PDB file of C-alpha atoms in Angstrom:
ATOM      1  CA  UNK A   8      -0.140   0.039  -0.138  1.00 84.00           C
ATOM      2  CA  UNK A   9       2.980   2.446   0.701  1.00 93.00           C
ATOM      3  CA  UNK A  10       3.813   2.235  -3.482  1.00 95.00           C
ATOM      4  CA  UNK A  11      -0.274   3.093  -4.267  1.00 96.00           C
ATOM      5  CA  UNK A  12       0.187   6.104  -1.715  1.00 95.00           C
ATOM      6  CA  UNK A  13       3.507   6.985  -2.907  1.00 96.00           C
ATOM      7  CA  UNK A  14       2.308   6.729  -6.925  1.00 96.00           C
ATOM      8  CA  UNK A  15      -1.216   8.413  -5.780  1.00 96.00           C
ATOM      9  CA  UNK A  16       1.052  11.622  -4.710  1.00 95.00           C
ATOM     10  CA  UNK A  17       2.277  11.696  -7.908  1.00 94.00           C
ATOM     11  CA  UNK A  18      -0.685  12.002 -10.220  1.00 95.00           C
ATOM     12  CA  UNK A  19      -0.912   9.015 -11.308  1.00 95.00           C
ATOM     13  CA  UNK A  20      -3.805   6.718 -11.979  1.00 96.00           C
ATOM     14  CA  UNK A  21      -2.831   3.230 -10.001  1.00 96.00           C
ATOM     15  CA  UNK A  22      -4.751   0.078  -9.870  1.00 96.00           C
ATOM     16  CA  UNK A  23      -3.642  -2.519  -7.334  1.00 96.00           C
ATOM     17  CA  UNK A  24      -4.602  -5.937  -7.624  1.00 96.00           C
ATOM     18  CA  UNK A  25      -5.205  -8.665  -4.356  1.00 94.00           C
ATOM     19  CA  UNK A  26      -7.376 -11.534  -3.449  1.00 92.00           C
ATOM     20  CA  UNK A  27      -9.708  -9.359  -1.220  1.00 91.00           C
ATOM     21  CA  UNK A  28      -9.791  -5.984  -4.129  1.00 89.00           C
ATOM     22  CA  UNK A  29     -10.026  -3.727  -0.886  1.00 87.00           C
ATOM     23  CA  UNK A  30      -7.428  -1.947   0.910  1.00 85.00           C
ATOM     24  CA  UNK A  31      -5.759  -3.085   4.118  1.00 73.00           C
ATOM     25  CA  UNK A  32      -4.406  -0.892   6.737  1.00 65.00           C
ATOM     26  CA  UNK A  33      -0.912  -2.726   6.798  1.00 54.00           C
ATOM     27  CA  UNK A  34       0.925  -2.519   9.834  1.00 48.00           C
ATOM     28  CA  UNK A  35       4.003  -0.574   7.767  1.00 49.00           C
ATOM     29  CA  UNK A  36       1.480   2.286   7.313  1.00 53.00           C
ATOM     30  CA  UNK A  37       3.137   4.838   8.905  1.00 50.00           C
ATOM     31  CA  UNK A  38       0.162   7.793   8.325  1.00 56.00           C
ATOM     32  CA  UNK A  39      -2.964   8.205   9.363  1.00 64.00           C
ATOM     33  CA  UNK A  40      -4.213   9.726   6.173  1.00 76.00           C
ATOM     34  CA  UNK A  41      -5.572   7.658   4.475  1.00 87.00           C
ATOM     35  CA  UNK A  42      -7.596  10.472   1.320  1.00 91.00           C
ATOM     36  CA  UNK A  43      -5.285   8.347  -0.791  1.00 94.00           C
ATOM     37  CA  UNK A  44      -6.997   5.396  -0.933  1.00 94.00           C
ATOM     38  CA  UNK A  45     -10.047   6.587  -2.683  1.00 94.00           C
ATOM     39  CA  UNK A  46      -8.209   7.674  -5.922  1.00 95.00           C
ATOM     40  CA  UNK A  47      -7.201   3.984  -6.473  1.00 96.00           C
ATOM     41  CA  UNK A  48      -8.953   1.225  -8.178  1.00 95.00           C
ATOM     42  CA  UNK A  49      -8.694  -1.805  -5.899  1.00 96.00           C
ATOM     43  CA  UNK A  50      -9.361  -4.502  -7.867  1.00 96.00           C
ATOM     44  CA  UNK A  51      -9.888  -8.668  -6.571  1.00 96.00           C
ATOM     45  CA  UNK A  52      -8.207 -11.143  -8.466  1.00 96.00           C
ATOM     46  CA  UNK A  53      -6.175 -14.695  -6.956  1.00 96.00           C
ATOM     47  CA  UNK A  54      -3.558 -14.794  -8.937  1.00 97.00           C
ATOM     48  CA  UNK A  55      -2.863 -18.748  -8.641  1.00 96.00           C
ATOM     49  CA  UNK A  56      -6.224 -19.730  -9.696  1.00 96.00           C
ATOM     50  CA  UNK A  57      -8.199 -17.031 -11.608  1.00 96.00           C
ATOM     51  CA  UNK A  58      -8.602 -17.931 -15.342  1.00 96.00           C
ATOM     52  CA  UNK A  59      -6.435 -15.888 -17.860  1.00 96.00           C
ATOM     53  CA  UNK A  60      -9.828 -13.612 -18.748  1.00 96.00           C
ATOM     54  CA  UNK A  61     -10.375 -12.267 -14.634  1.00 97.00           C
ATOM     55  CA  UNK A  62      -6.478 -12.157 -13.990  1.00 97.00           C
ATOM     56  CA  UNK A  63      -6.714  -9.689 -17.154  1.00 97.00           C
ATOM     57  CA  UNK A  64      -9.569  -7.672 -16.600  1.00 97.00           C
ATOM     58  CA  UNK A  65      -8.105  -6.873 -12.913  1.00 97.00           C
ATOM     59  CA  UNK A  66      -4.476  -6.174 -14.687  1.00 97.00           C
ATOM     60  CA  UNK A  67      -5.697  -3.864 -16.915  1.00 95.00           C
ATOM     61  CA  UNK A  68      -3.275  -2.664 -20.014  1.00 96.00           C
ATOM     62  CA  UNK A  69      -0.454  -0.808 -17.727  1.00 96.00           C
ATOM     63  CA  UNK A  70       2.645   0.953 -18.557  1.00 95.00           C
ATOM     64  CA  UNK A  71       4.238   0.112 -16.022  1.00 96.00           C
ATOM     65  CA  UNK A  72       3.983  -2.676 -13.238  1.00 97.00           C
ATOM     66  CA  UNK A  73       5.460  -3.342  -9.537  1.00 98.00           C
ATOM     67  CA  UNK A  74       5.299  -6.266  -8.084  1.00 97.00           C
ATOM     68  CA  UNK A  75       5.693  -6.817  -3.962  1.00 95.00           C
ATOM     69  CA  UNK A  76       3.631 -10.168  -3.868  1.00 94.00           C
ATOM     70  CA  UNK A  77       5.464 -12.759  -1.543  1.00 92.00           C
ATOM     71  CA  UNK A  78       4.673 -15.299   0.894  1.00 93.00           C
ATOM     72  CA  UNK A  79       6.563 -17.173   3.072  1.00 91.00           C
ATOM     73  CA  UNK A  80       6.068 -20.625   5.446  1.00 91.00           C
ATOM     74  CA  UNK A  81       7.593 -24.526   5.260  1.00 93.00           C
ATOM     75  CA  UNK A  82       5.844 -25.764   2.512  1.00 96.00           C
ATOM     76  CA  UNK A  83       8.459 -25.852  -0.516  1.00 96.00           C
ATOM     77  CA  UNK A  84       5.504 -26.090  -2.953  1.00 97.00           C
ATOM     78  CA  UNK A  85       3.455 -23.229  -1.724  1.00 97.00           C
ATOM     79  CA  UNK A  86       6.602 -21.112  -1.756  1.00 97.00           C
ATOM     80  CA  UNK A  87       7.918 -21.676  -5.289  1.00 97.00           C
ATOM     81  CA  UNK A  88       3.699 -20.740  -6.255  1.00 97.00           C
ATOM     82  CA  UNK A  89       3.406 -17.733  -4.120  1.00 97.00           C
ATOM     83  CA  UNK A  90       6.726 -16.343  -5.289  1.00 97.00           C
ATOM     84  CA  UNK A  91       6.816 -17.391  -8.360  1.00 97.00           C
ATOM     85  CA  UNK A  92       3.800 -18.595 -10.527  1.00 98.00           C
ATOM     86  CA  UNK A  93       1.574 -15.721  -8.431  1.00 97.00           C
ATOM     87  CA  UNK A  94       4.086 -13.093  -9.991  1.00 98.00           C
ATOM     88  CA  UNK A  95       4.307 -14.855 -13.521  1.00 98.00           C
ATOM     89  CA  UNK A  96       0.487 -14.495 -14.026  1.00 97.00           C
ATOM     90  CA  UNK A  97       0.893 -10.610 -12.791  1.00 98.00           C
ATOM     91  CA  UNK A  98       3.673 -10.218 -15.248  1.00 98.00           C
ATOM     92  CA  UNK A  99       2.445 -12.206 -18.576  1.00 97.00           C
ATOM     93  CA  UNK A 100      -0.985 -10.473 -18.006  1.00 97.00           C
ATOM     94  CA  UNK A 101       0.524  -6.754 -17.884  1.00 97.00           C
ATOM     95  CA  UNK A 102       2.850  -6.968 -21.592  1.00 96.00           C
ATOM     96  CA  UNK A 103      -0.383  -8.635 -23.136  1.00 95.00           C
ATOM     97  CA  UNK A 104      -1.788  -4.734 -24.149  1.00 85.00           C
ATOM     98  CA  UNK A 105       2.132  -4.166 -24.998  1.00 88.00           C
ATOM     99  CA  UNK A 106       1.756  -0.835 -23.525  1.00 92.00           C
ATOM    100  CA  UNK A 107       4.565  -1.939 -20.913  1.00 95.00           C
ATOM    101  CA  UNK A 108       7.390   0.201 -20.507  1.00 94.00           C
ATOM    102  CA  UNK A 109       8.329  -0.767 -17.178  1.00 95.00           C
ATOM    103  CA  UNK A 110       8.547  -3.863 -14.786  1.00 97.00           C
ATOM    104  CA  UNK A 111       9.992  -3.382 -11.411  1.00 97.00           C
ATOM    105  CA  UNK A 112       9.630  -6.269  -8.897  1.00 98.00           C
ATOM    106  CA  UNK A 113      10.695  -6.724  -4.680  1.00 98.00           C
ATOM    107  CA  UNK A 114      13.025  -9.300  -4.776  1.00 97.00           C
ATOM    108  CA  UNK A 115      15.381 -10.399  -2.306  1.00 97.00           C
ATOM    109  CA  UNK A 116      19.054  -9.550  -1.549  1.00 96.00           C
ATOM    110  CA  UNK A 117      21.821 -11.779  -3.267  1.00 96.00           C
ATOM    111  CA  UNK A 118      23.225 -12.542   0.063  1.00 96.00           C
ATOM    112  CA  UNK A 119      20.548 -13.956   1.647  1.00 96.00           C
ATOM    113  CA  UNK A 120      19.979 -15.994  -1.430  1.00 96.00           C
ATOM    114  CA  UNK A 121      23.668 -17.092  -1.057  1.00 95.00           C
ATOM    115  CA  UNK A 122      22.778 -18.977   2.442  1.00 96.00           C
ATOM    116  CA  UNK A 123      20.206 -21.533   0.744  1.00 93.00           C
ATOM    117  CA  UNK A 124      22.693 -24.268   0.599  1.00 88.00           C
ATOM    118  CA  UNK A 125      24.587 -24.359   3.887  1.00 89.00           C
ATOM    119  CA  UNK A 126      22.306 -22.017   6.293  1.00 93.00           C
ATOM    120  CA  UNK A 127      18.660 -22.299   5.647  1.00 94.00           C
ATOM    121  CA  UNK A 128      15.445 -25.687   5.569  1.00 93.00           C
ATOM    122  CA  UNK A 129      15.630 -27.114   2.252  1.00 93.00           C
ATOM    123  CA  UNK A 130      12.140 -26.010   2.203  1.00 93.00           C
ATOM    124  CA  UNK A 131      13.546 -22.633   1.441  1.00 94.00           C
ATOM    125  CA  UNK A 132      14.482 -23.968  -1.893  1.00 95.00           C
ATOM    126  CA  UNK A 133      10.443 -23.284  -3.294  1.00 97.00           C
ATOM    127  CA  UNK A 134      11.121 -19.842  -1.865  1.00 97.00           C
ATOM    128  CA  UNK A 135      13.975 -18.281  -3.904  1.00 97.00           C
ATOM    129  CA  UNK A 136      13.060 -20.632  -6.334  1.00 97.00           C
ATOM    130  CA  UNK A 137       9.975 -19.042  -6.808  1.00 98.00           C
ATOM    131  CA  UNK A 138      12.056 -15.745  -6.850  1.00 98.00           C
ATOM    132  CA  UNK A 139      14.079 -16.402  -9.660  1.00 97.00           C
ATOM    133  CA  UNK A 140      11.135 -17.328 -12.002  1.00 98.00           C
ATOM    134  CA  UNK A 141       9.421 -13.995 -10.955  1.00 98.00           C
ATOM    135  CA  UNK A 142      12.468 -11.942 -11.775  1.00 98.00           C
ATOM    136  CA  UNK A 143      12.680 -13.859 -15.042  1.00 98.00           C
ATOM    137  CA  UNK A 144       9.114 -13.402 -15.618  1.00 98.00           C
ATOM    138  CA  UNK A 145       9.304  -9.664 -15.160  1.00 97.00           C
ATOM    139  CA  UNK A 146      12.368  -9.843 -17.817  1.00 97.00           C
ATOM    140  CA  UNK A 147       9.878 -11.650 -20.150  1.00 97.00           C
ATOM    141  CA  UNK A 148       7.445  -8.627 -19.922  1.00 97.00           C
ATOM    142  CA  UNK A 149       9.296  -6.374 -21.510  1.00 96.00           C
ATOM    143  CA  UNK A 150      10.595  -8.966 -24.141  1.00 95.00           C
ATOM    144  CA  UNK A 151      13.517  -9.068 -22.468  1.00 95.00           C
ATOM    145  CA  UNK A 152      14.837  -5.786 -22.573  1.00 95.00           C
ATOM    146  CA  UNK A 153      16.903  -5.498 -18.893  1.00 93.00           C
ATOM    147  CA  UNK A 154      16.982  -1.122 -19.134  1.00 93.00           C
ATOM    148  CA  UNK A 155      12.630  -1.730 -18.789  1.00 94.00           C
ATOM    149  CA  UNK A 156      13.270  -3.933 -15.644  1.00 96.00           C
ATOM    150  CA  UNK A 157      14.188  -2.464 -11.773  1.00 96.00           C
ATOM    151  CA  UNK A 158      14.780  -5.580  -9.065  1.00 97.00           C
ATOM    152  CA  UNK A 159      14.622  -4.251  -5.940  1.00 97.00           C
ATOM    153  CA  UNK A 160      16.629  -6.360  -3.548  1.00 97.00           C
ATOM    154  CA  UNK A 161      16.495  -5.909   0.495  1.00 96.00           C
ATOM    155  CA  UNK A 162      18.360  -8.201   2.393  1.00 95.00           C
ATOM    156  CA  UNK A 163      15.383  -7.115   5.060  1.00 94.00           C
ATOM    157  CA  UNK A 164      12.031  -4.656   5.291  1.00 94.00           C
ATOM    158  CA  UNK A 165      11.100  -3.184   8.482  1.00 94.00           C
ATOM    159  CA  UNK A 166       8.574  -0.327   9.465  1.00 91.00           C
ATOM    160  CA  UNK A 167       4.982   0.512  10.838  1.00 86.00           C
ATOM    161  CA  UNK A 168       4.559   0.474  14.683  1.00 83.00           C
ATOM    162  CA  UNK A 169       4.119  -2.931  15.436  1.00 85.00           C
ATOM    163  CA  UNK A 170       6.253  -5.995  15.622  1.00 80.00           C
ATOM    164  CA  UNK A 171       5.597  -9.389  13.819  1.00 75.00           C
ATOM    165  CA  UNK A 172       6.564 -13.021  14.316  1.00 71.00           C
ATOM    166  CA  UNK A 173       5.206 -14.011  10.823  1.00 70.00           C
ATOM    167  CA  UNK A 174       5.907 -12.650   8.545  1.00 73.00           C
ATOM    168  CA  UNK A 175       8.665 -11.065  10.585  1.00 77.00           C
ATOM    169  CA  UNK A 176       8.436  -6.880  11.187  1.00 83.00           C
ATOM    170  CA  UNK A 177       9.941  -4.817  13.321  1.00 88.00           C
ATOM    171  CA  UNK A 178       8.697  -1.316  13.799  1.00 90.00           C
ATOM    172  CA  UNK A 179      10.056   1.824  12.334  1.00 91.00           C
ATOM    173  CA  UNK A 180      11.931   3.476  15.366  1.00 91.00           C
ATOM    174  CA  UNK A 181      13.774   0.136  16.216  1.00 88.00           C
ATOM    175  CA  UNK A 182      13.856  -0.523  12.240  1.00 90.00           C
ATOM    176  CA  UNK A 183      15.573   2.696  11.914  1.00 93.00           C
ATOM    177  CA  UNK A 184      18.065   2.268  14.968  1.00 91.00           C
ATOM    178  CA  UNK A 185      19.380  -0.977  13.709  1.00 91.00           C
ATOM    179  CA  UNK A 186      19.567   0.491  10.257  1.00 93.00           C
ATOM    180  CA  UNK A 187      21.872   3.669  11.441  1.00 91.00           C
ATOM    181  CA  UNK A 188      23.818   0.991  13.420  1.00 93.00           C
ATOM    182  CA  UNK A 189      24.494  -1.521  11.074  1.00 94.00           C
ATOM    183  CA  UNK A 190      25.557   1.059   8.874  1.00 93.00           C
ATOM    184  CA  UNK A 191      28.415   2.380  10.600  1.00 92.00           C
ATOM    185  CA  UNK A 192      31.603   1.338   8.968  1.00 92.00           C
ATOM    186  CA  UNK A 193      32.977  -1.475  11.583  1.00 94.00           C
ATOM    187  CA  UNK A 194      29.437  -3.315  10.686  1.00 93.00           C
ATOM    188  CA  UNK A 195      30.032  -3.100   6.866  1.00 93.00           C
ATOM    189  CA  UNK A 196      33.511  -4.149   7.583  1.00 95.00           C
ATOM    190  CA  UNK A 197      32.579  -7.053   9.292  1.00 95.00           C
ATOM    191  CA  UNK A 198      29.465  -8.055   6.714  1.00 95.00           C
ATOM    192  CA  UNK A 199      32.266  -8.222   4.430  1.00 95.00           C
ATOM    193  CA  UNK A 200      34.494 -11.009   6.087  1.00 95.00           C
ATOM    194  CA  UNK A 201      31.963 -13.124   7.306  1.00 96.00           C
ATOM    195  CA  UNK A 202      29.712 -15.835   5.864  1.00 95.00           C
ATOM    196  CA  UNK A 203      25.991 -16.792   5.144  1.00 95.00           C
ATOM    197  CA  UNK A 204      23.673 -15.322   7.777  1.00 94.00           C
ATOM    198  CA  UNK A 205      25.806 -13.953   9.788  1.00 95.00           C
ATOM    199  CA  UNK A 206      26.369 -11.677   6.939  1.00 95.00           C
ATOM    200  CA  UNK A 207      23.430 -10.910   6.150  1.00 95.00           C
ATOM    201  CA  UNK A 208      22.806 -10.091  10.103  1.00 95.00           C
ATOM    202  CA  UNK A 209      25.404  -7.511  10.109  1.00 96.00           C
ATOM    203  CA  UNK A 210      23.887  -5.808   6.812  1.00 96.00           C
ATOM    204  CA  UNK A 211      21.251  -3.220   7.364  1.00 95.00           C
ATOM    205  CA  UNK A 212      17.835  -3.378   6.807  1.00 95.00           C
ATOM    206  CA  UNK A 213      15.817  -1.447   4.292  1.00 96.00           C
ATOM    207  CA  UNK A 214      12.624   0.108   5.938  1.00 95.00           C
ATOM    208  CA  UNK A 215       9.776   0.528   3.879  1.00 95.00           C
ATOM    209  CA  UNK A 216       9.490   4.206   2.522  1.00 96.00           C
ATOM    210  CA  UNK A 217      13.007   3.714   0.621  1.00 96.00           C
ATOM    211  CA  UNK A 218      11.970   0.578  -0.944  1.00 97.00           C
ATOM    212  CA  UNK A 219       8.462   2.141  -2.290  1.00 96.00           C
ATOM    213  CA  UNK A 220      10.065   4.940  -3.094  1.00 95.00           C
ATOM    214  CA  UNK A 221      12.957   2.646  -4.990  1.00 95.00           C
ATOM    215  CA  UNK A 222      10.304   0.836  -7.416  1.00 96.00           C
ATOM    216  CA  UNK A 223       7.989   4.172  -7.919  1.00 95.00           C
ATOM    217  CA  UNK A 224      11.093   6.172  -8.834  1.00 94.00           C
ATOM    218  CA  UNK A 225      11.608   3.442 -11.268  1.00 94.00           C
ATOM    219  CA  UNK A 226       8.360   2.690 -12.379  1.00 94.00           C
ATOM    220  CA  UNK A 227       7.941   6.790 -13.326  1.00 92.00           C
ATOM    221  CA  UNK A 228      11.483   6.801 -14.520  1.00 83.00           C
ATOM    222  CA  UNK A 229      12.645   9.360 -12.245  1.00 66.00           C
ATOM    223  CA  UNK A 230      15.900   7.974 -11.624  1.00 63.00           C
ATOM    224  CA  UNK A 231      18.198   5.457 -13.603  1.00 69.00           C
ATOM    225  CA  UNK A 232      16.598   3.007 -11.539  1.00 69.00           C
ATOM    226  CA  UNK A 233      15.972   0.975 -14.586  1.00 68.00           C
ATOM    227  CA  UNK A 234      17.913  -1.532 -15.908  1.00 77.00           C
ATOM    228  CA  UNK A 235      19.042  -1.803 -12.401  1.00 89.00           C
ATOM    229  CA  UNK A 236      19.623  -4.343  -9.591  1.00 94.00           C
ATOM    230  CA  UNK A 237      19.174  -2.525  -6.681  1.00 96.00           C
ATOM    231  CA  UNK A 238      20.887  -4.914  -3.905  1.00 96.00           C
ATOM    232  CA  UNK A 239      20.537  -3.398  -0.553  1.00 94.00           C
ATOM    233  CA  UNK A 240      20.388  -1.113   2.066  1.00 95.00           C
ATOM    234  CA  UNK A 241      22.484   1.644   0.101  1.00 94.00           C
ATOM    235  CA  UNK A 242      21.610   1.237  -3.644  1.00 95.00           C
ATOM    236  CA  UNK A 243      17.894   1.487  -2.630  1.00 95.00           C
ATOM    237  CA  UNK A 244      18.193   4.569  -0.338  1.00 94.00           C
ATOM    238  CA  UNK A 245      20.209   5.983  -2.908  1.00 93.00           C
ATOM    239  CA  UNK A 246      17.600   5.189  -5.283  1.00 92.00           C
ATOM    240  CA  UNK A 247      14.844   6.338  -3.705  1.00 92.00           C
ATOM    241  CA  UNK A 248      16.578   9.413  -2.348  1.00 88.00           C
ATOM    242  CA  UNK A 249      15.647   8.315   1.023  1.00 85.00           C
ATOM    243  CA  UNK A 250      17.714  10.268   4.160  1.00 83.00           C
ATOM    244  CA  UNK A 251      19.976   7.910   6.105  1.00 82.00           C
ATOM    245  CA  UNK A 252      18.283   6.581   9.040  1.00 82.00           C
ATOM    246  CA  UNK A 253      18.544   8.285  12.273  1.00 77.00           C
ATOM    247  CA  UNK A 254      17.009   6.025  14.812  1.00 77.00           C
ATOM    248  CA  UNK A 255      21.187   5.359  16.567  1.00 77.00           C
ATOM    249  CA  UNK A 256      21.261   9.335  16.758  1.00 82.00           C
ATOM    250  CA  UNK A 257      18.089   9.882  18.060  1.00 78.00           C
ATOM    251  CA  UNK A 258      18.146   7.394  21.052  1.00 73.00           C
ATOM    252  CA  UNK A 259      21.770   9.010  21.592  1.00 74.00           C
ATOM    253  CA  UNK A 260      19.574  12.567  22.183  1.00 78.00           C
ATOM    254  CA  UNK A 261      17.017  10.735  24.237  1.00 68.00           C
ATOM    255  CA  UNK A 262      18.995   9.022  26.504  1.00 74.00           C
ATOM    256  CA  UNK A 263      21.034  13.058  26.574  1.00 74.00           C
ATOM    257  CA  UNK A 264      17.565  14.589  26.741  1.00 76.00           C
ATOM    258  CA  UNK A 265      16.515  12.397  29.928  1.00 75.00           C
ATOM    259  CA  UNK A 266      19.502  12.144  31.264  1.00 78.00           C
ATOM    260  CA  UNK A 267      19.774  15.905  31.913  1.00 74.00           C
ATOM    261  CA  UNK A 268      16.765  15.674  33.110  1.00 71.00           C
ATOM    262  CA  UNK A 269      17.511  13.166  35.855  1.00 69.00           C
ATOM    263  CA  UNK A 270      20.103  15.711  36.801  1.00 68.00           C
ATOM    264  CA  UNK A 271      18.298  18.172  36.930  1.00 72.00           C
ATOM    265  CA  UNK A 272      15.461  17.025  39.109  1.00 70.00           C
ATOM    266  CA  UNK A 273      18.042  15.781  41.439  1.00 72.00           C
ATOM    267  CA  UNK A 274      19.644  18.970  41.449  1.00 71.00           C
ATOM    268  CA  UNK A 275      16.120  20.646  42.482  1.00 76.00           C
ATOM    269  CA  UNK A 276      14.431  18.217  44.504  1.00 74.00           C
ATOM    270  CA  UNK A 277      16.506  15.653  45.729  1.00 68.00           C
ATOM    271  CA  UNK A 278      19.431  16.775  47.205  1.00 68.00           C
ATOM    272  CA  UNK A 279      17.433  19.703  48.628  1.00 69.00           C
ATOM    273  CA  UNK A 280      15.542  17.162  50.356  1.00 74.00           C
ATOM    274  CA  UNK A 281      18.266  15.028  51.367  1.00 67.00           C
ATOM    275  CA  UNK A 282      20.480  18.448  52.893  1.00 66.00           C
ATOM    276  CA  UNK A 283      16.945  19.142  54.901  1.00 74.00           C
ATOM    277  CA  UNK A 284      16.508  15.896  56.356  1.00 72.00           C
ATOM    278  CA  UNK A 285      20.458  16.053  57.018  1.00 67.00           C
ATOM    279  CA  UNK A 286      20.144  18.983  58.789  1.00 72.00           C
ATOM    280  CA  UNK A 287      17.017  17.742  60.686  1.00 75.00           C
ATOM    281  CA  UNK A 288      18.676  15.040  61.877  1.00 76.00           C
ATOM    282  CA  UNK A 289      21.918  16.815  62.948  1.00 71.00           C
ATOM    283  CA  UNK A 290      19.648  19.598  64.659  1.00 72.00           C
ATOM    284  CA  UNK A 291      18.198  16.314  67.032  1.00 73.00           C
ATOM    285  CA  UNK A 292      21.089  14.899  67.806  1.00 72.00           C
ATOM    286  CA  UNK A 293      22.400  18.459  69.826  1.00 66.00           C
ATOM    287  CA  UNK A 294      19.232  18.158  72.126  1.00 60.00           C
TER     288      UNK A 294
END
């Protein structure tokens, strides 16, 4: 929904396709203003079970398609279908009108993909196979012209104001803290020299705003992202124009502010009362 919101802000005619065909506030939504939702066409289609005519009617004849579709779980077949077949159905439908100029797909970092053989359970193969299928279908949708495709590949996406386990989610404040922390040089160095999931864990995550912004810029041709693969937080932030995360800095400033308040409170309230009590005790002892 963040992609739709940003597109509406650019004055673009937007169609969203989902199983429900309606807007549902996401845990990643950080704005209380939902007036933009009335400017989106919300269409319903199950990309895995609907027939081609239903999918075509829902997709329409777009100039650009952005897919953020993905599923997680522990069933390899479902993972492959949800991440691969469903996306391929959408890209194939969008290509039918011959008006498609841009295909953008939110995939997954190559460093995460590299973990599948030695670091992750076997069922993850369906997830990665599906992602690879979707990337290939995005390219096929624009007749193999790689200059019209943008693959956005974060290691992890954070946003919103709620934590979640399935799918895994962390809040904007916490994610911003981690992004700024892991963007420090020492963590970049450690990530470069460590293997597998340790490397991935040390990479800075990407905010939902940055991922959505990179997708929108690529779709509208407002940057040189088309024809590129945006790997990880730095490249995604650069493409979207997202400012550096400030969660760590904000936390430090908060601690400093609260520490100052405690010091002032101690000086103004605690110490005078302690001194008065000591004086009272001293007077009592002289009687």
